[in-house]
Amino acid sequence: TQVLEASGLSLRVQFDFATTDRLAGALAQGANVLHFSGHGHPHFVAFEDGRGRASLLDAKKLERLLKTVGGVQLAFVSACHSRPTGEALVEAGVPHVVAVETSDAVLDYAATVFAKEFYRFLAAGRSVRDAFNIARAFLEADPGLTNKPKEAEKLVLLPTNARHDAAIFALAPPGPLEVVSRPLGACNLPTRREHFTGRARELHN
């Protein structure tokens, strides 16, 4: 949210758990950018079932969900092995999709760095192609990935034969960023201790 807030654009950003119900709600409200961050697989992404358990949503089902609604201009599937899911989103009519190569797992840190710069330059008015290339360049130069030079190559922009010259946020008016998030549930559990050596009572508790 920091880079979007710094852009000075009037954007509405919603953070939520990935369930089909929450996805339906976002699409019904006219979401034109979808970002999924979670576990991936060549054949599915790990949604939740609304009770905190995994619900493995295969690429074809996700394709049918988005094809029936439409309207999404950009999707970012920030999950390992997610290219097949990204290609399914292209088939559903999403013109710009960022995903991870099928054979690769991506580091959380690398995905975070890339996403930050990608959205920063989209909000600055750059095209999807430009923002993608710039974010990859920053990822390659990141000092935290000196020993992982191939992380940037794992990210792909789909469809590969498209120009991707749309500036997704170009028409957004100036104004404050609106962030919508569900409140966290009440919790009275103490902070988890890091070590339990010689602390049998605490470990039991």
Coordinates of C-alpha atoms in Angstrom, one line a residue:
T1 CA 0.0 0.0 0.0
Q2 CA 2.9 2.4 0.6
V3 CA 3.8 2.8 -3.1
L4 CA 0.2 3.2 -4.1
E5 CA -0.4 5.8 -1.4
A6 CA 2.7 7.7 -2.5
S7 CA 1.3 7.9 -6.0
G8 CA -1.4 10.3 -4.9
L9 CA -4.0 8.4 -7.0
S10 CA -7.6 7.8 -5.8
L11 CA -7.5 4.0 -5.8
R12 CA -9.5 1.4 -3.7
V13 CA -7.5 -1.5 -2.5
Q14 CA -9.1 -4.5 -0.7
F15 CA -7.2 -7.2 1.2
D16 CA -8.9 -10.4 2.0
F17 CA -8.6 -14.2 2.3
A18 CA -8.7 -16.0 -1.0
T19 CA -12.1 -17.8 -1.0
T20 CA -14.4 -18.1 -4.0
D21 CA -17.0 -16.1 -2.0
R22 CA -14.6 -13.2 -1.5
L23 CA -13.5 -13.4 -5.1
A24 CA -17.2 -13.1 -6.2
G25 CA -17.6 -10.1 -3.9
A26 CA -14.6 -8.4 -5.4
L27 CA -15.7 -9.1 -9.0
A28 CA -19.2 -7.9 -8.2
Q29 CA -17.8 -4.6 -7.0
G30 CA -16.0 -4.1 -10.3
A31 CA -12.4 -5.0 -9.4
N32 CA -10.2 -4.5 -12.4
V33 CA -6.9 -5.7 -10.9
L34 CA -6.6 -9.0 -9.0
H35 CA -3.5 -10.0 -7.0
F36 CA -3.2 -13.5 -5.5
S37 CA -0.4 -14.2 -3.1
G38 CA -0.2 -17.8 -1.8
H39 CA 0.8 -21.3 -2.6
G40 CA 0.7 -22.6 -6.2
H41 CA 1.0 -25.8 -8.2
P42 CA 1.1 -26.4 -11.9
H43 CA -2.6 -27.4 -11.8
F44 CA -4.1 -25.2 -9.0
V45 CA -3.7 -22.4 -6.5
A46 CA -4.5 -22.8 -2.8
F47 CA -7.6 -20.9 -1.9
E48 CA -9.4 -21.4 1.4
D49 CA -12.8 -22.9 2.2
G50 CA -13.9 -20.1 4.6
R51 CA -13.0 -22.2 7.6
G52 CA -9.2 -21.8 7.4
R53 CA -8.7 -25.0 5.4
A54 CA -7.1 -25.3 2.0
S55 CA -9.4 -25.4 -1.0
L56 CA -7.4 -26.3 -4.1
L57 CA -8.9 -24.3 -7.0
D58 CA -7.8 -25.7 -10.3
A59 CA -6.9 -23.5 -13.2
K60 CA -9.9 -24.4 -15.4
K61 CA -12.4 -23.7 -12.6
L62 CA -10.8 -20.3 -12.0
E63 CA -10.9 -19.7 -15.8
R64 CA -14.7 -20.3 -15.9
L65 CA -15.3 -18.1 -12.8
L66 CA -13.6 -15.1 -14.4
K67 CA -14.9 -15.7 -17.9
T68 CA -18.5 -15.6 -16.7
V69 CA -18.0 -12.2 -15.1
G70 CA -15.3 -10.4 -17.1
G71 CA -13.9 -6.9 -16.4
V72 CA -10.5 -7.8 -15.0
Q73 CA -7.7 -6.0 -16.8
L74 CA -4.7 -7.3 -14.8
A75 CA -4.0 -10.3 -12.7
F76 CA -0.9 -11.1 -10.7
V77 CA -0.6 -14.7 -9.6
S78 CA 2.2 -14.5 -7.1
A79 CA 2.6 -18.2 -6.4
C80 CA 5.1 -20.9 -7.4
H81 CA 4.5 -22.8 -10.6
S82 CA 1.6 -20.6 -11.5
R83 CA 2.0 -20.1 -15.3
P84 CA -0.7 -22.6 -16.1
T85 CA -3.1 -20.7 -13.9
G86 CA -2.0 -17.5 -15.6
E87 CA -2.6 -19.0 -19.0
A88 CA -6.1 -20.0 -17.8
L89 CA -6.8 -16.4 -16.8
V90 CA -5.7 -15.2 -20.3
E91 CA -8.2 -17.7 -21.7
A92 CA -10.8 -16.2 -19.4
G93 CA -10.2 -12.8 -21.1
V94 CA -7.7 -11.1 -18.8
P95 CA -5.4 -9.2 -21.1
H96 CA -2.4 -8.8 -18.8
V97 CA -1.3 -11.6 -16.4
V98 CA 1.9 -11.9 -14.3
A99 CA 2.8 -15.4 -13.2
V100 CA 5.7 -17.7 -12.3
E101 CA 7.2 -20.2 -14.7
T102 CA 5.7 -23.7 -14.3
S103 CA 8.9 -25.4 -13.3
D104 CA 10.0 -22.8 -10.8
A105 CA 9.4 -21.9 -7.2
V106 CA 9.8 -18.2 -6.4
L107 CA 11.2 -16.8 -3.1
D108 CA 8.8 -14.8 -1.0
Y109 CA 11.3 -12.0 -0.8
A110 CA 11.8 -11.8 -4.5
A111 CA 8.0 -11.8 -5.2
T112 CA 7.6 -8.9 -2.7
V113 CA 10.4 -6.8 -4.2
F114 CA 9.0 -7.4 -7.7
A115 CA 5.4 -6.6 -6.8
K116 CA 6.5 -3.4 -5.0
E117 CA 8.3 -2.0 -8.0
F118 CA 5.7 -3.3 -10.5
Y119 CA 2.8 -1.5 -8.8
R120 CA 5.0 1.6 -8.1
F121 CA 5.6 2.1 -11.8
L122 CA 2.1 1.2 -12.8
A123 CA 0.8 3.9 -10.5
A124 CA 3.3 6.3 -12.0
G125 CA 1.5 5.9 -15.3
R126 CA 3.8 3.4 -17.1
S127 CA 2.5 0.6 -19.3
V128 CA 2.2 -3.0 -18.0
R129 CA 5.1 -4.0 -20.2
D130 CA 7.3 -1.1 -18.9
A131 CA 6.4 -1.7 -15.3
F132 CA 7.1 -5.5 -15.7
N133 CA 10.5 -4.9 -17.3
I134 CA 11.5 -2.2 -14.7
A135 CA 10.4 -4.4 -11.8
R136 CA 12.5 -7.3 -13.2
A137 CA 15.5 -5.0 -13.5
F138 CA 15.2 -3.8 -9.9
L139 CA 14.8 -7.4 -8.8
E140 CA 18.0 -8.3 -10.6
A141 CA 19.8 -5.4 -8.9
D142 CA 18.4 -6.1 -5.4
P143 CA 21.3 -6.6 -2.9
G144 CA 19.2 -9.1 -0.9
L145 CA 19.3 -11.5 -3.9
T146 CA 23.0 -11.4 -4.8
N147 CA 23.2 -15.1 -4.5
K148 CA 19.9 -15.7 -6.4
P149 CA 20.5 -14.1 -9.8
K150 CA 17.8 -16.1 -11.6
E151 CA 14.8 -15.0 -9.5
A152 CA 13.8 -12.3 -12.0
E153 CA 13.7 -14.8 -14.9
K154 CA 11.1 -16.9 -13.1
L155 CA 8.4 -14.2 -13.6
V156 CA 6.5 -14.1 -16.9
L157 CA 4.1 -11.6 -18.5
L158 CA 1.2 -13.3 -20.4
P159 CA 0.2 -13.6 -23.1
T160 CA 3.7 -13.6 -24.4
N161 CA 2.8 -12.3 -27.9
A162 CA 0.9 -9.2 -26.7
R163 CA 2.3 -5.7 -26.6
H164 CA 1.0 -5.0 -23.0
D165 CA 1.1 -1.2 -23.7
A166 CA -2.0 -0.4 -21.6
A167 CA -1.4 2.0 -18.7
I168 CA -3.8 0.4 -16.2
F169 CA -3.9 3.4 -13.7
A170 CA -3.6 6.2 -16.3
L171 CA -7.2 7.3 -15.8
A172 CA -7.3 7.2 -12.0
P173 CA -8.0 10.6 -10.6
P174 CA -5.8 12.2 -7.9
G175 CA -7.0 11.7 -4.4
P176 CA -6.4 9.6 -1.2
L177 CA -5.9 5.8 -1.3
E178 CA -8.8 3.9 0.2
V179 CA -7.7 0.6 1.9
V180 CA -10.5 -1.8 2.8
S181 CA -9.6 -4.8 5.1
R182 CA -11.6 -7.0 7.3
P183 CA -10.9 -6.5 11.0
L184 CA -8.7 -9.1 12.7
G185 CA -10.5 -11.5 15.0
A186 CA -10.1 -11.0 18.8
C187 CA -7.3 -13.0 20.3
N188 CA -6.0 -13.2 23.9
L189 CA -3.2 -15.6 23.2
P190 CA 0.3 -14.5 24.5
T191 CA 3.1 -14.0 22.1
R192 CA 4.7 -17.2 21.0
R193 CA 8.0 -17.9 22.8
E194 CA 11.0 -18.7 20.6
H195 CA 12.8 -21.2 23.0
F196 CA 11.5 -23.7 25.5
T197 CA 14.8 -25.1 26.9
G198 CA 14.2 -26.0 30.5
R199 CA 10.6 -24.6 30.4
A200 CA 8.5 -27.7 30.6
R201 CA 5.6 -25.8 32.3
E202 CA 5.4 -23.2 29.6
L203 CA 5.7 -25.9 26.9
H204 CA 2.8 -27.8 28.5
N205 CA 0.7 -24.6 28.6

